[in-house]
Coordinates of C-alpha atoms in Angstrom, one line a residue:
Chain A
X1 CA -12.1 -11.3 -12.4
X2 CA -13.2 -10.1 -9.0
X3 CA -10.8 -8.0 -7.1
X4 CA -9.8 -8.2 -3.5
X5 CA -12.9 -8.1 -1.3
X6 CA -12.8 -6.8 2.3
X7 CA -15.7 -7.0 4.7
X8 CA -17.1 -5.2 6.4
X9 CA -16.5 -1.8 4.7
X10 CA -17.1 0.2 7.9
X11 CA -17.0 -0.8 11.6
X12 CA -17.6 1.2 14.8
X13 CA -16.4 -0.4 18.0
X14 CA -15.9 0.7 21.6
X15 CA -12.5 0.7 23.5
X16 CA -11.8 -2.7 25.0
X17 CA -13.8 -4.7 22.4
X18 CA -12.3 -6.9 19.8
X19 CA -12.8 -7.0 16.1
X20 CA -12.3 -9.4 13.2
X21 CA -11.8 -8.2 9.6
X22 CA -12.1 -10.4 6.6
X23 CA -10.3 -10.5 3.2
X24 CA -11.0 -12.6 0.2
X25 CA -8.1 -12.5 -2.3
X26 CA -8.3 -12.5 -6.1
X27 CA -8.9 -16.0 -7.3
X28 CA -5.7 -17.9 -7.7
X29 CA -3.7 -15.5 -5.4
X30 CA -2.2 -17.4 -2.5
X31 CA -0.3 -14.6 -0.7
X32 CA -2.2 -12.1 1.5
X33 CA -0.8 -9.0 3.3
X34 CA -2.4 -6.5 5.6
X35 CA -1.6 -2.8 6.1
X36 CA -2.8 -0.2 8.5
X37 CA -3.3 3.4 7.1
X38 CA -3.6 6.4 9.4
X39 CA -3.2 10.1 8.8
X40 CA -0.3 10.3 11.3
X41 CA 1.7 7.1 10.5
X42 CA 0.7 6.6 6.9
X43 CA 0.8 3.0 5.6
X44 CA 2.3 0.4 7.9
X45 CA 2.8 -3.3 7.2
X46 CA 1.0 -5.6 9.6
X47 CA 1.4 -9.2 8.3
X48 CA 2.0 -11.4 5.3
X49 CA 0.6 -14.9 4.9
X50 CA 1.3 -17.6 2.3
X51 CA -0.1 -21.1 2.3
X52 CA -1.6 -20.6 5.7
X53 CA 1.7 -19.6 7.2
X54 CA 2.8 -16.2 8.5
X55 CA 5.9 -15.2 6.5
X56 CA 6.5 -11.8 7.9
X57 CA 5.1 -9.5 10.6
X58 CA 5.4 -5.8 11.2
X59 CA 6.1 -3.9 14.3
X60 CA 2.7 -4.1 16.0
X61 CA 1.7 -5.3 19.5
X62 CA 0.4 -8.8 20.1
X63 CA -3.2 -7.5 20.1
X64 CA -3.0 -7.6 16.4
X65 CA -3.2 -11.1 15.0
X66 CA -4.1 -12.8 11.7
X67 CA -4.6 -16.1 10.0
X68 CA -5.1 -17.5 6.5
X69 CA -7.3 -20.4 5.6
X70 CA -6.8 -23.2 3.1
X71 CA -8.8 -21.3 0.4
X72 CA -6.4 -18.3 0.9
X73 CA -9.0 -16.1 2.6
X74 CA -7.6 -14.2 5.5
X75 CA -8.8 -12.6 8.7
X76 CA -7.1 -10.2 11.1
X77 CA -8.2 -9.7 14.7
X78 CA -7.5 -6.8 17.0
X79 CA -8.2 -7.4 20.7
X80 CA -8.7 -4.9 23.5
X81 CA -9.2 -2.1 21.0
X82 CA -7.7 1.3 21.7
X83 CA -8.6 4.7 20.3
X84 CA -5.3 4.7 18.3
X85 CA -6.5 1.6 16.4
X86 CA -8.9 3.7 14.4
X87 CA -7.6 3.4 10.9
X88 CA -8.2 2.1 7.4
X89 CA -7.1 -1.5 7.2
X90 CA -6.1 -2.6 3.8
X91 CA -5.7 -6.1 2.5
X92 CA -3.6 -7.0 -0.5
X93 CA -3.2 -10.2 -2.4
X94 CA -0.6 -11.5 -4.9
X95 CA 0.1 -14.7 -6.7
X96 CA 3.0 -15.5 -4.5
X97 CA 5.4 -13.8 -2.2
X98 CA 8.1 -11.7 -3.8
X99 CA 8.4 -8.3 -5.4
X100 CA 7.9 -9.8 -8.9
X101 CA 4.3 -10.5 -8.0
X102 CA 2.6 -7.1 -7.6
X103 CA 0.2 -6.5 -4.8
X104 CA -3.5 -5.9 -5.5
X105 CA -5.3 -4.0 -2.8
X106 CA -8.9 -4.1 -1.6
X107 CA -10.8 -0.9 -0.8
X108 CA -10.2 -1.4 2.9
X109 CA -12.2 -1.6 6.2
X110 CA -12.6 1.7 8.0
X111 CA -12.4 0.9 11.7
X112 CA -13.5 3.6 14.2
X113 CA -12.9 3.1 17.9
X114 CA -14.9 5.3 20.3
Chain B
X1 CA 16.3 -0.1 7.9
X2 CA 14.3 0.7 4.8
X3 CA 12.6 4.1 4.3
X4 CA 11.0 6.2 1.6
X5 CA 10.8 9.9 1.6
X6 CA 8.3 11.8 -0.6
X7 CA 7.8 15.5 -1.1
X8 CA 4.9 16.8 1.0
X9 CA 1.8 18.0 -0.6
X10 CA -0.7 19.0 -1.6
X11 CA 0.7 19.6 -5.1
X12 CA -1.8 21.9 -6.9
X13 CA -1.6 22.1 -10.7
X14 CA -3.8 23.3 -13.5
X15 CA -4.9 20.8 -16.2
X16 CA -2.2 20.1 -18.8
X17 CA 0.6 21.2 -16.5
X18 CA 3.8 19.1 -16.0
X19 CA 4.0 17.0 -12.9
X20 CA 6.9 15.9 -10.8
X21 CA 6.6 14.2 -7.4
X22 CA 10.0 13.5 -5.8
X23 CA 10.8 10.2 -4.1
X24 CA 14.1 9.1 -2.5
X25 CA 14.8 5.9 -0.6
X26 CA 17.2 4.1 1.7
X27 CA 17.4 0.3 1.6
X28 CA 19.4 -2.4 3.2
X29 CA 19.1 -4.6 0.1
X30 CA 18.5 -4.2 -3.6
X31 CA 15.0 -2.9 -3.8
X32 CA 12.2 -2.9 -6.3
X33 CA 10.5 0.5 -6.5
X34 CA 6.8 1.2 -7.0
X35 CA 4.3 4.0 -7.4
X36 CA 0.8 3.4 -6.1
X37 CA -2.2 5.7 -6.5
X38 CA -5.2 6.0 -4.1
X39 CA -8.4 7.6 -5.3
X40 CA -10.9 8.9 -2.6
X41 CA -12.6 6.0 -0.8
X42 CA -10.6 3.4 -2.5
X43 CA -7.6 1.1 -1.9
X44 CA -4.3 1.5 -3.6
X45 CA -3.7 0.7 -7.3
X46 CA -0.3 -0.1 -8.7
X47 CA 0.7 2.7 -11.1
X48 CA 4.1 1.5 -12.2
X49 CA 7.2 -0.3 -11.0
X50 CA 10.9 -0.8 -11.7
X51 CA 13.0 -3.6 -10.5
X52 CA 16.6 -2.6 -11.3
X53 CA 18.8 0.4 -11.8
X54 CA 18.0 2.5 -14.9
X55 CA 14.7 0.7 -15.5
X56 CA 11.9 3.1 -16.5
X57 CA 8.4 2.2 -15.4
X58 CA 5.5 3.8 -17.3
X59 CA 1.7 3.6 -17.3
X60 CA -1.1 6.0 -18.3
X61 CA 1.3 8.7 -19.2
X62 CA 3.2 8.5 -15.9
X63 CA 6.9 7.6 -15.9
X64 CA 9.6 7.0 -13.2
X65 CA 13.2 6.0 -13.6
X66 CA 15.1 3.9 -11.0
X67 CA 18.2 6.0 -10.2
X68 CA 20.5 4.0 -8.0
X69 CA 23.2 6.7 -7.9
X70 CA 20.8 9.2 -6.4
X71 CA 18.6 6.6 -4.7
X72 CA 15.6 8.2 -6.4
X73 CA 12.4 7.3 -8.2
X74 CA 10.7 10.5 -9.2
X75 CA 7.2 10.4 -10.7
X76 CA 6.6 12.5 -13.8
X77 CA 3.7 13.2 -16.2
X78 CA 3.8 15.6 -19.1
X79 CA 0.2 16.8 -19.0
X80 CA -2.0 16.1 -16.0
X81 CA -5.8 15.8 -16.1
X82 CA -8.4 16.5 -13.5
X83 CA -9.0 12.8 -13.2
X84 CA -5.3 12.4 -12.0
X85 CA -6.3 14.1 -8.7
X86 CA -5.5 11.5 -6.0
X87 CA -2.8 10.6 -3.4
X88 CA 0.4 9.1 -4.8
X89 CA 2.6 6.7 -2.8
X90 CA 6.2 5.8 -3.5
X91 CA 7.2 2.4 -2.1
X92 CA 9.9 -0.2 -2.1
X93 CA 10.2 -3.9 -1.4
X94 CA 13.3 -6.0 -1.0
X95 CA 13.9 -8.9 -3.3
X96 CA 12.0 -12.0 -2.3
X97 CA 9.6 -10.2 -0.1
X98 CA 6.2 -8.8 -0.8
X99 CA 6.4 -6.4 2.1
X100 CA 6.1 -2.8 1.0
X101 CA 7.7 0.2 2.8
X102 CA 5.7 3.3 1.8
X103 CA 6.3 7.0 1.8
X104 CA 3.8 9.3 3.5
X105 CA 2.0 10.0 0.2
X106 CA 1.6 13.1 -1.9
X107 CA -1.8 14.5 -2.6
X108 CA -2.2 15.9 -6.2
X109 CA -5.0 18.3 -6.9
X110 CA -5.6 19.2 -10.6
X111 CA -8.0 22.1 -11.4
X112 CA -9.6 22.7 -14.8

């Protein structure tokens, strides 16, 4: 069974640009979550989606947005990039929302903003 | 709010040494507790979990017991290997939600 797939693996963007990251969950998983990982702040929750609906959102500015498609694939978008957005962005999938369904993480997209 | 506090690393051990990584939490609900591991260049892998007080999670020789009275979930392993070198994250989630609150992570370095 294929794991969580995130594309691209690496991205380099310039301040002010926007970026879209993609996540394909494990087959049969319908819940997708996104996390930002930085050396200073550690792992911080961005969003959670289930059945194309955002269930929960972390404390991030409106420049960060996401969506989920009918096949459970998800994208997140960051507009007007800032240097501080440089991070590893991790996607995780689970069968359904709730702590009884463990999260399976992808290997992440490394975003560098110059 | 919810928070997780882990001991700072790096933790440096020789192969076959005993490992303890401390983790304490505060939570506004009744949390489930997790340990995740991250190897270089990879995402996080679930190592073990416990969903109620006094539960013991275990996997690959690692163990952690959910202690509600001390709000702790310390990770232990009796004999570490070089291949255990990684960053370990303690995390919690509140019942009904997948959202994880993570600690800052503890790097473990095991030398031969």
